[in-house]
Structures are given as C-alpha cells and as structure tokens.
Coordinates of C-alpha atoms (C1' of nucleotides) in Angstrom, one line a residue:
Chain A
X1 CA -8.5 30.2 9.4
X2 CA -8.9 26.5 9.8
X3 CA -12.0 24.5 10.4
X4 CA -13.4 24.9 13.9
X5 CA -12.9 22.0 16.3
X6 CA -15.6 19.3 16.1
X7 CA -16.2 19.5 19.8
X8 CA -15.2 21.4 22.9
X9 CA -11.7 20.1 23.4
X10 CA -11.5 21.5 26.9
X11 CA -14.5 19.4 28.0
X12 CA -13.7 16.0 26.7
X13 CA -11.8 13.1 28.0
X14 CA -8.8 11.9 26.0
X15 CA -6.5 8.9 26.2
X16 CA -7.4 5.3 26.9
X17 CA -11.0 4.4 27.2
X18 CA -12.4 2.9 30.5
X19 CA -14.6 -0.1 30.7
X20 CA -17.4 2.1 31.8
X21 CA -17.1 4.3 28.7
X22 CA -16.9 1.2 26.5
X23 CA -20.1 -0.1 28.1
X24 CA -21.9 3.2 27.3
X25 CA -20.9 3.0 23.7
X26 CA -22.0 -0.6 23.4
X27 CA -25.3 0.2 25.1
X28 CA -25.9 3.1 22.9
X29 CA -25.1 1.3 19.7
X30 CA -27.1 -1.7 20.6
X31 CA -30.1 0.6 21.0
X32 CA -29.6 3.2 18.3
X33 CA -27.2 1.7 15.9
X34 CA -24.3 3.6 14.4
X35 CA -24.3 6.9 12.7
X36 CA -24.4 10.6 13.6
X37 CA -21.4 10.2 15.8
X38 CA -21.3 13.8 16.8
X39 CA -24.5 13.4 18.8
X40 CA -23.4 10.1 20.4
X41 CA -21.3 11.5 23.3
X42 CA -24.2 13.6 24.5
X43 CA -26.9 10.9 24.0
X44 CA -24.7 8.2 25.4
X45 CA -23.6 10.3 28.4
X46 CA -19.9 10.4 27.4
X47 CA -17.4 13.2 27.7
X48 CA -15.7 12.3 24.5
X49 CA -15.4 13.7 21.0
X50 CA -17.8 12.1 18.6
X51 CA -15.0 11.2 16.4
X52 CA -13.2 9.5 19.2
X53 CA -16.4 7.5 19.9
X54 CA -16.6 6.4 16.3
X55 CA -12.9 5.4 16.3
X56 CA -13.4 3.4 19.5
X57 CA -16.3 1.6 18.0
X58 CA -14.8 0.8 14.6
X59 CA -11.4 -0.1 15.8
X60 CA -12.1 -1.9 19.0
X61 CA -15.7 -2.5 20.1
X62 CA -17.3 -3.7 16.9
X63 CA -18.4 -7.3 17.6
X64 CA -17.1 -8.6 14.3
X65 CA -13.5 -7.7 15.0
X66 CA -10.8 -10.3 15.5
X67 CA -8.5 -9.6 18.4
X68 CA -6.1 -12.5 17.9
X69 CA -2.8 -12.3 16.1
X70 CA -2.5 -12.1 12.4
X71 CA -2.2 -15.4 10.6
X72 CA 0.6 -16.1 8.0
X73 CA -2.1 -16.0 5.3
X74 CA -3.1 -12.5 6.5
X75 CA 0.5 -11.5 6.5
X76 CA 0.8 -12.6 2.9
X77 CA -2.3 -10.8 1.9
X78 CA -1.1 -7.5 3.5
X79 CA 2.3 -7.7 1.9
X80 CA 0.8 -8.5 -1.5
X81 CA -1.8 -5.8 -1.4
X82 CA 0.6 -3.3 -0.1
X83 CA 2.9 -4.1 -2.9
X84 CA 0.1 -3.5 -5.3
X85 CA -1.5 -0.4 -3.9
X86 CA 0.7 1.0 -1.2
X87 CA -0.5 2.2 2.1
X88 CA -4.2 2.2 1.3
X89 CA -5.0 0.6 4.6
X90 CA -8.7 0.8 4.4
X91 CA -8.8 -1.0 1.1
X92 CA -6.4 -3.6 2.4
X93 CA -8.4 -4.0 5.6
X94 CA -11.6 -4.4 3.6
X95 CA -10.1 -7.6 2.2
X96 CA -9.5 -9.0 5.6
X97 CA -12.6 -9.8 7.6
X98 CA -12.4 -8.8 11.2
X99 CA -9.4 -6.4 10.7
X100 CA -9.5 -2.7 10.7
X101 CA -7.3 -0.3 8.8
X102 CA -5.7 0.6 12.1
X103 CA -4.9 -3.0 12.8
X104 CA -3.3 -3.5 9.4
X105 CA -1.4 -0.3 9.5
X106 CA 0.0 -1.0 13.0
X107 CA 0.9 -4.5 12.0
X108 CA 2.6 -3.3 8.9
X109 CA 4.5 -0.6 10.7
X110 CA 5.7 -2.8 13.6
X111 CA 6.2 -6.2 12.0
X112 CA 5.9 -6.6 8.3
X113 CA 8.0 -3.6 7.3
X114 CA 10.8 -4.8 9.5
X115 CA 10.4 -8.3 8.2
X116 CA 10.8 -7.1 4.6
X117 CA 13.9 -5.1 5.5
X118 CA 15.4 -8.2 7.1
X119 CA 14.8 -10.0 3.8
X120 CA 16.6 -7.3 2.0
X121 CA 13.4 -5.9 0.5
X122 CA 12.5 -2.2 0.6
X123 CA 9.0 -2.1 1.9
X124 CA 8.1 1.0 0.1
X125 CA 9.0 0.0 -3.4
X126 CA 9.1 -3.8 -2.8
X127 CA 12.4 -3.8 -4.6
X128 CA 15.6 -5.2 -3.4
X129 CA 17.5 -2.8 -1.2
X130 CA 20.6 -3.6 -3.1
X131 CA 19.1 -2.2 -6.2
X132 CA 17.9 0.9 -4.4
X133 CA 21.4 1.5 -3.1
X134 CA 22.7 1.0 -6.6
X135 CA 20.2 3.6 -7.8
X136 CA 21.4 5.9 -5.1
X137 CA 24.9 5.4 -6.4
X138 CA 23.8 6.7 -9.8
X139 CA 22.4 9.8 -8.1
X140 CA 25.7 10.8 -6.6
X141 CA 26.1 8.6 -3.6
X142 CA 29.2 6.4 -3.4
X143 CA 29.2 3.9 -6.2
X144 CA 29.2 0.2 -5.7
X145 CA 32.6 -1.3 -5.4
X146 CA 33.4 -4.8 -6.4
X147 CA 34.9 -6.5 -3.5
X148 CA 35.0 -10.1 -4.6
X149 CA 34.5 -12.3 -7.6
X150 CA 31.0 -13.1 -6.8
X151 CA 29.3 -10.2 -5.0
X152 CA 29.1 -6.5 -5.3
X153 CA 29.1 -4.5 -2.1
X154 CA 27.5 -1.1 -1.8
X155 CA 29.1 1.3 0.6
X156 CA 27.2 3.9 2.5
X157 CA 28.9 6.4 4.7
X158 CA 27.6 6.2 8.2
X159 CA 26.4 9.8 8.1
X160 CA 24.1 9.1 5.2
X161 CA 20.6 9.9 6.4
X162 CA 17.8 7.5 5.9
X163 CA 15.3 10.2 6.5
X164 CA 12.2 8.4 5.2
X165 CA 12.3 5.9 8.0
X166 CA 10.5 6.4 11.2
X167 CA 12.0 5.7 14.6
X168 CA 11.1 2.0 14.7
X169 CA 12.1 1.5 11.1
X170 CA 15.4 3.2 11.6
X171 CA 16.0 0.9 14.5
X172 CA 15.2 -2.1 12.5
X173 CA 17.2 -1.0 9.5
X174 CA 20.3 -0.1 11.5
X175 CA 19.8 -2.9 13.9
X176 CA 22.8 -5.0 14.8
X177 CA 20.5 -8.1 14.7
X178 CA 20.7 -8.7 10.9
X179 CA 24.3 -9.6 10.1
X180 CA 23.3 -11.4 7.0
X181 CA 22.4 -8.1 5.3
X182 CA 24.2 -5.3 7.1
X183 CA 27.5 -5.7 8.9
X184 CA 30.5 -3.6 9.7
X185 CA 33.6 -4.4 7.7
X186 CA 37.0 -3.4 8.6
X187 CA 36.8 0.0 6.9
X188 CA 36.2 2.7 9.5
X189 CA 33.0 4.8 9.1
X190 CA 31.6 2.6 6.4
X191 CA 28.6 0.5 6.6
X192 CA 28.7 -2.3 4.0
X193 CA 25.5 -3.6 2.6
X194 CA 25.9 -7.0 1.0
X195 CA 22.8 -7.6 -1.1
X196 CA 21.1 -10.9 -0.9
X197 CA 18.9 -10.2 -3.9
X198 CA 20.4 -10.0 -7.3
X199 CA 19.5 -6.9 -9.2
X200 CA 16.7 -7.2 -11.6
X201 CA 15.7 -6.1 -15.0
X202 CA 17.3 -2.7 -14.7
X203 CA 15.9 -1.6 -18.0
X204 CA 12.4 -2.0 -16.8
X205 CA 12.6 -0.6 -13.3
X206 CA 14.7 2.3 -14.4
X207 CA 12.1 3.1 -16.8
X208 CA 9.5 5.4 -15.1
X209 CA 6.9 4.8 -17.6
X210 CA 7.0 1.0 -17.2
X211 CA 6.6 1.6 -13.5
X212 CA 3.7 3.9 -14.3
X213 CA 1.9 1.2 -16.3
X214 CA 2.6 -1.3 -13.6
X215 CA 1.2 0.9 -10.9
X216 CA -1.8 1.8 -12.7
X217 CA -2.6 -1.8 -13.5
X218 CA -2.0 -2.8 -9.9
X219 CA -4.2 -0.1 -8.5
X220 CA -6.9 -0.8 -11.0
X221 CA -6.8 -4.5 -10.2
X222 CA -7.3 -3.9 -6.5
X223 CA -9.8 -1.2 -7.0
X224 CA -11.8 -3.6 -9.2
X225 CA -11.3 -6.4 -6.7
X226 CA -12.4 -4.3 -3.8
X227 CA -15.9 -4.7 -5.1
X228 CA -15.8 -8.1 -3.5
X229 CA -16.1 -8.6 0.2
X230 CA -15.5 -12.3 0.3
X231 CA -11.9 -13.0 0.9
X232 CA -12.0 -16.3 -0.9
X233 CA -13.2 -14.5 -3.9
X234 CA -10.4 -12.0 -3.6
X235 CA -7.8 -14.6 -3.2
X236 CA -9.2 -16.5 -6.2
X237 CA -8.9 -13.3 -8.3
X238 CA -5.5 -12.4 -7.0
X239 CA -3.8 -15.7 -6.7
X240 CA -5.1 -18.2 -9.1
X241 CA -3.0 -18.8 -12.1
X242 CA -6.1 -19.3 -14.3
X243 CA -9.2 -17.5 -13.4
X244 CA -12.1 -16.2 -15.3
X245 CA -11.2 -12.7 -14.5
X246 CA -13.4 -9.6 -14.2
X247 CA -10.3 -7.7 -13.3
X248 CA -9.5 -7.0 -16.8
X249 CA -11.8 -4.9 -18.9
X250 CA -10.6 -6.2 -22.2
X251 CA -13.4 -7.1 -24.4
X252 CA -12.2 -10.5 -25.4
X253 CA -13.4 -13.3 -23.2
X254 CA -11.0 -15.9 -24.5
X255 CA -8.0 -13.8 -23.6
X256 CA -9.5 -13.0 -20.2
X257 CA -10.0 -16.7 -19.4
X258 CA -6.4 -17.6 -20.2
X259 CA -4.8 -14.6 -18.5
X260 CA -2.2 -15.6 -16.0
X261 CA -2.2 -13.8 -12.7
X262 CA -0.3 -10.6 -12.7
X263 CA 0.8 -11.2 -9.2
X264 CA 4.1 -12.8 -8.4
X265 CA 2.9 -15.7 -6.3
X266 CA 1.8 -18.9 -7.9
X267 CA -1.1 -20.8 -6.3
X268 CA 1.2 -23.4 -4.9
X269 CA 3.1 -20.8 -3.1
X270 CA 0.0 -19.4 -1.6
X271 CA -1.5 -22.7 -0.6
X272 CA 1.7 -23.9 0.9
X273 CA 1.8 -20.9 3.0
X274 CA 4.0 -22.4 5.6
X275 CA 6.9 -22.5 3.1
X276 CA 6.4 -19.3 1.3
X277 CA 9.3 -17.2 0.5
X278 CA 9.2 -13.5 1.3
X279 CA 11.2 -12.8 -1.8
X280 CA 8.1 -13.9 -3.7
X281 CA 6.7 -10.5 -2.9
X282 CA 9.3 -8.6 -4.9
X283 CA 7.3 -6.6 -7.2
X284 CA 9.5 -6.8 -10.2
X285 CA 8.3 -10.4 -10.5
X286 CA 4.8 -9.2 -11.0
X287 CA 5.4 -6.9 -13.8
X288 CA 8.4 -8.1 -15.7
X289 CA 7.8 -8.7 -19.4
X290 CA 6.7 -12.2 -20.2
X291 CA 9.0 -14.8 -21.5
X292 CA 9.6 -14.8 -25.2
X293 CA 6.9 -17.4 -25.8
X294 CA 4.3 -15.2 -24.3
X295 CA 2.9 -12.0 -25.7
X296 CA 1.0 -9.2 -24.1
X297 CA -2.1 -7.5 -25.3
X298 CA -2.3 -3.9 -24.4
X299 CA -5.4 -1.9 -24.4
X300 CA -5.9 1.7 -23.5
X301 CA -8.7 4.0 -22.8
X302 CA -8.9 7.7 -22.5
X303 CA -10.6 7.5 -19.1
X304 CA -9.0 10.7 -18.0
X305 CA -11.9 11.1 -15.5
X306 CA -10.7 7.9 -13.9
X307 CA -9.0 9.1 -10.8
X308 CA -6.8 6.1 -10.6
X309 CA -4.9 7.2 -13.6
X310 CA -5.1 10.9 -12.7
X311 CA -3.6 10.1 -9.3
X312 CA -0.6 8.4 -10.8
X313 CA 0.5 10.5 -13.6
X314 CA -2.0 12.8 -15.1
X315 CA -2.5 13.5 -18.0
X316 CA -1.3 10.2 -19.4
X317 CA -4.0 8.0 -20.8
X318 CA -4.8 5.0 -18.7
X319 CA -3.3 1.8 -19.8
X320 CA -4.4 -1.6 -18.9
X321 CA -2.9 -4.8 -20.1
X322 CA -3.5 -8.5 -20.0
X323 CA -1.2 -11.2 -20.9
X324 CA -1.8 -14.1 -23.1
X325 CA 0.2 -17.1 -24.0
X326 CA -1.7 -18.8 -26.9
X327 CA 0.9 -17.6 -29.4
X328 CA 4.3 -16.4 -29.7
X329 CA 5.7 -13.0 -30.4
X330 CA 9.3 -12.2 -31.1
X331 CA 8.6 -8.6 -30.9
X332 CA 7.8 -8.3 -27.2
X333 CA 10.8 -6.3 -26.5
X334 CA 10.1 -3.9 -29.3
X335 CA 6.5 -3.7 -28.2
X336 CA 7.4 -2.8 -24.7
X337 CA 9.8 -0.2 -25.8
X338 CA 7.3 1.3 -28.0
X339 CA 4.7 1.4 -25.3
X340 CA 6.9 2.8 -22.7
X341 CA 8.4 5.5 -24.8
X342 CA 5.2 6.6 -26.3
X343 CA 6.8 9.9 -27.3
X344 CA 7.7 8.0 -30.4
X345 CA 4.2 8.2 -31.7
X346 CA 3.6 11.7 -30.5
X347 CA 6.5 12.5 -32.8
X348 CA 4.5 10.9 -35.5
X349 CA 1.6 13.2 -35.0
X350 CA -0.4 11.4 -32.4
X351 CA -1.7 13.3 -29.4
X352 CA -0.4 11.6 -26.3
X353 CA -3.4 12.9 -24.4
X354 CA -6.0 11.7 -26.9
X355 CA -4.6 9.1 -29.0
X356 CA -5.5 5.5 -28.1
X357 CA -3.1 2.8 -28.0
X358 CA -5.0 1.1 -30.7
X359 CA -4.2 4.0 -32.9
X360 CA -0.6 3.4 -32.2
X361 CA -0.8 -0.2 -33.2
X362 CA -2.8 0.5 -36.3
X363 CA -6.1 -1.0 -35.2
X364 CA -9.4 0.7 -35.5
X365 CA -9.5 3.9 -33.5
X366 CA -12.8 3.4 -31.8
X367 CA -11.8 0.2 -30.1
X368 CA -10.2 0.3 -26.7
X369 CA -8.3 -2.9 -27.2
X370 CA -5.5 -3.8 -29.3
X371 CA -6.1 -5.8 -32.4
X372 CA -2.6 -6.0 -33.7
X373 CA 0.9 -5.4 -32.5
X374 CA 3.4 -3.6 -34.6
X375 CA 7.0 -3.2 -34.0
X376 CA 9.0 0.1 -34.0
X377 CA 9.1 0.0 -37.8
X378 CA 5.3 -0.6 -38.0
X379 CA 5.9 -4.2 -39.1
X380 CA 3.1 -6.5 -38.1
X381 CA 4.3 -8.7 -35.3
X382 CA 1.0 -10.2 -34.2
X383 CA -2.6 -10.1 -35.2
X384 CA -5.7 -11.2 -33.4
X385 CA -8.0 -12.5 -36.1
X386 CA -10.9 -13.2 -33.8
X387 CA -10.8 -9.7 -32.5
X388 CA -10.5 -8.1 -35.9
X389 CA -13.4 -10.1 -37.2
X390 CA -15.5 -9.7 -34.2
X391 CA -14.8 -6.4 -32.5
Chain B
dA1 C1' 16.0 -5.0 41.6
dA2 C1' 16.7 -0.9 38.9
dT3 C1' 17.1 1.3 34.8
dG4 C1' 17.1 2.3 30.0
dA5 C1' 16.1 0.9 25.4
dG6 C1' 13.1 -1.1 22.4
dT7 C1' 8.4 -2.6 20.9
dC8 C1' 3.7 -2.3 20.3
dC9 C1' -0.8 -0.4 19.7
dA10 C1' -4.7 2.5 20.9
dA11 C1' -5.8 6.9 20.1
dC12 C1' -5.2 11.4 18.3
dC13 C1' -4.7 14.8 14.5
dG14 C1' -5.3 17.1 10.3
dC15 C1' -6.8 16.7 5.9
dC16 C1' -10.0 15.3 2.3
dG17 C1' -14.2 14.1 -0.2
dC18 C1' -19.0 13.9 -0.2
dA19 C1' -23.7 15.2 0.7
dG20 C1' -27.1 18.4 1.9
dG21 C1' -28.8 23.0 2.5
Chain C
dG1 C1' -21.3 27.6 -6.8
dC2 C1' -20.5 28.1 -1.9
dC3 C1' -20.7 26.7 2.9
dT4 C1' -21.0 23.5 6.5
dG5 C1' -21.1 19.1 8.8
dC6 C1' -19.9 14.5 8.8
dG7 C1' -17.4 10.4 8.1
dG8 C1' -13.3 8.3 6.4
dC9 C1' -8.4 8.1 5.8
dG10 C1' -3.4 7.9 6.6
dG11 C1' 0.4 9.6 9.4
dT12 C1' 1.9 10.2 13.9
dT13 C1' 2.4 9.9 18.9
dG14 C1' 1.9 8.8 23.9
dG15 C1' 2.4 5.7 27.0
dA16 C1' 2.1 0.9 28.6
dC17 C1' 4.6 -3.1 28.3
dT18 C1' 8.7 -6.1 27.5
dC19 C1' 13.4 -7.1 27.3
dA20 C1' 18.3 -6.6 28.1
dT21 C1' 21.9 -5.1 30.8

DNA sequence: AATGAGTCCAACCGCCGCAGG
DNA sequence: GCCTGCGGCGGTTGGACTCAT
C-alpha cells in the first residue's frame, strides 16, 4: 500500500497553467506569503494540487527568477559543478541566482550534455569517451584496433546498445552532425569512434579507490561551498588558484592558504570565458596526482556519520586532502599507491574502518591530519615540522 | 503547404527526509 | 518508536514549437 494521493486527482486541473491561475497564485502569495502549499489551492480558489502550485511558484512565478538564456559563465559553472557532484540540481541551482533546479536540469539535458558529447566527453563521468570505449573493450566489447600510426580507433558494432542514454541524448550521440567524432568508415555495420582526447592516467582512473577519494573530496567541497549564497564567493572558492580556503578542514592555516584549486580550470580560463575550452572540464585534470615537485597532504577522519562518505562507499573512512607545493617529495607515487590500496595497512593489523590515516603514516593517532608521509617501506619521505611541533 | 523528425521546457510523478504529534 | 503530512528532489514525459524535406 502506497501513500495516499496528496489531493483529489479527479478534481484538479493538470497541464499548462493559465494566466488566470497564475494571477491567483501571485495574489495569494503577495498576501499570505509562501508555505502550507496544500491549503493554497482552496484558499486561492484554484483547482490544482498544492504540490503543483508550489512548483508553479518556485519554477516560474517567483519574482527573483531569470527568464533569459543561460550565459557562458553559467554554462561553465553548471558543467564544473556537475563534474564535481553529479546531478544534484538543487545544489547547483543554489549557486546560480535566479535559476531553479528545473532550469538547470533542463538546460543540462537539452544543451550541455549534448555539447559535451560533441566534445568527445562523457557527460556522466566527464571522462573522454575514447577512454570509456577502451574500458568497454576490457570488459568484453571489441577491443581497439590500431588503424594508423598516430591514432587508435575503437570499433563498436551498430547493435551495441547505449541504454543509459535518453531519447534526446541518443539522438545527439548517434547524430550524423558530428563527423569529427563519429563517422562511418568503409566497414559495413561498424561505427568507428575516433577519439579526439588522448587517454589519461589509466592507472588512476582505473583505480576505483582513487575515484572514491576524488568523489568524496569533490562532494565535500561543494557541500561546504553550498553554505555560501553569493556566487562571487563561490567562484572565488572554486576557481581562484590561491585562496584562503574554508573548503578544507585541515588544521594547518599555512597549508590552506597555499592550497591550489582542486578544480581543473585556472583563473585565467574562467575570466577569459569567451575562449574557454570545454576540454578544461575533463575531470581527470582535477584529481590527477600533482607534479613531482608538489606533494599532497592527506588527512582523514572517521566521520562515519557523515553522509557524504556513507553515500559514496560506506564503510570506508572519509578522506580529505589538500595539496601543497612548498616542498618536494619524490615519494608521491608511492604515497598514492599506499593511500589507494589501503588494504596494505589492514594487513599490518590496522582496522580499515577505524584506523586513521595518520596512523598509517606514523603520526599521532589522535590527530586527523597527516604529520608525515612514509613510503611503502615506512621510510620517511616528508615531515611537517610545524605540524609536529604545534598540533 | 504538408508532414514528419527533432528540440525544448513546463509540469508531473514517485520517492525521500524531516518535523511534529 | 511509529505514523502522518509536508516540502524537496531528481527522473521522466506530454505537447508545443521549430526545422528539414
């Protein structure tokens, strides 16, 4: 037995709203304000479901809504936030004054997703389609075949189903209007995809735990940032290369203040929005390991009550990380490997559920930040004297 | 001009979390 | 702790509109 209907479905109007109905809603709200939507239809003299009234108000009649087209800056923000948190439209819309979640969702579904496809980017994962196809090949689909000296072509039988795509997206993906990415070659029944994007750090993206860390970090960043309503503030937090960041909960102010943005776009790319490159939104750029001259500081908490981490991969502990560059660390690769494959310390007797990362790295167990980095062999690679002296 | 395909978006639907009783 | 009502959310759809043939 499901929940009973919220209103008498047989006695309510459905479909498009008339100007008269809109006027009644506006008159009602201007007098009584919003709230208690279930009583609105009766009190406003409308034959509508209360839910429908609320939706009409929030998505269309609210005076603070923008009704003009999305700007390139808004496009960038949507793509960037979608890359970070996925289809959490309400959160994304909250960062865009005058836009509703429905606006953003529709715009994504009808324009941006298609645009990313045309760029050779999978809008779900924000990874190059070429890489996804390559991954499919490793799962039993036809393997890539080398067709020239310079490119690799991935062949998909025409009957391969792209079941995750809706009707519009299927149309876009299979459209004949994008010869630069998809074209028929001379082989019958074969669609040849010629990737525009080179494959990326396979070792990272093929590693589910690194993806996990990246996702948790991204969601946390946006969740933290969603505390702000001012778009300029949001953009400063997301896009500035150097920002005093409250996004990171690391205890060390110095590290926070020198933390580069975890997002792929550099400020110049954002500010020169007329010349931005959609490939900037490829997510792997956001979470690749830093260059050798950089190091990363990992901290971890056991905030199992934190729904963000639970949502992603319970019961893993939640990891956060910040990057620093005021030193060098030749052990970055080893460090990443060690973090990602944290079964290596469970084998050493640590409890993967309860052990803190600081335990792993040999720092004091009651701190939630890393004071030192050890390599696989527990050799000291980097130490943070300030932190050790001043926890 | 007629028709069908494609596009877009307002609105609906079902589910979920939360608050209050 | 359970139930109920409400608001919010994300996925989906109906139909108006546009474009190509």
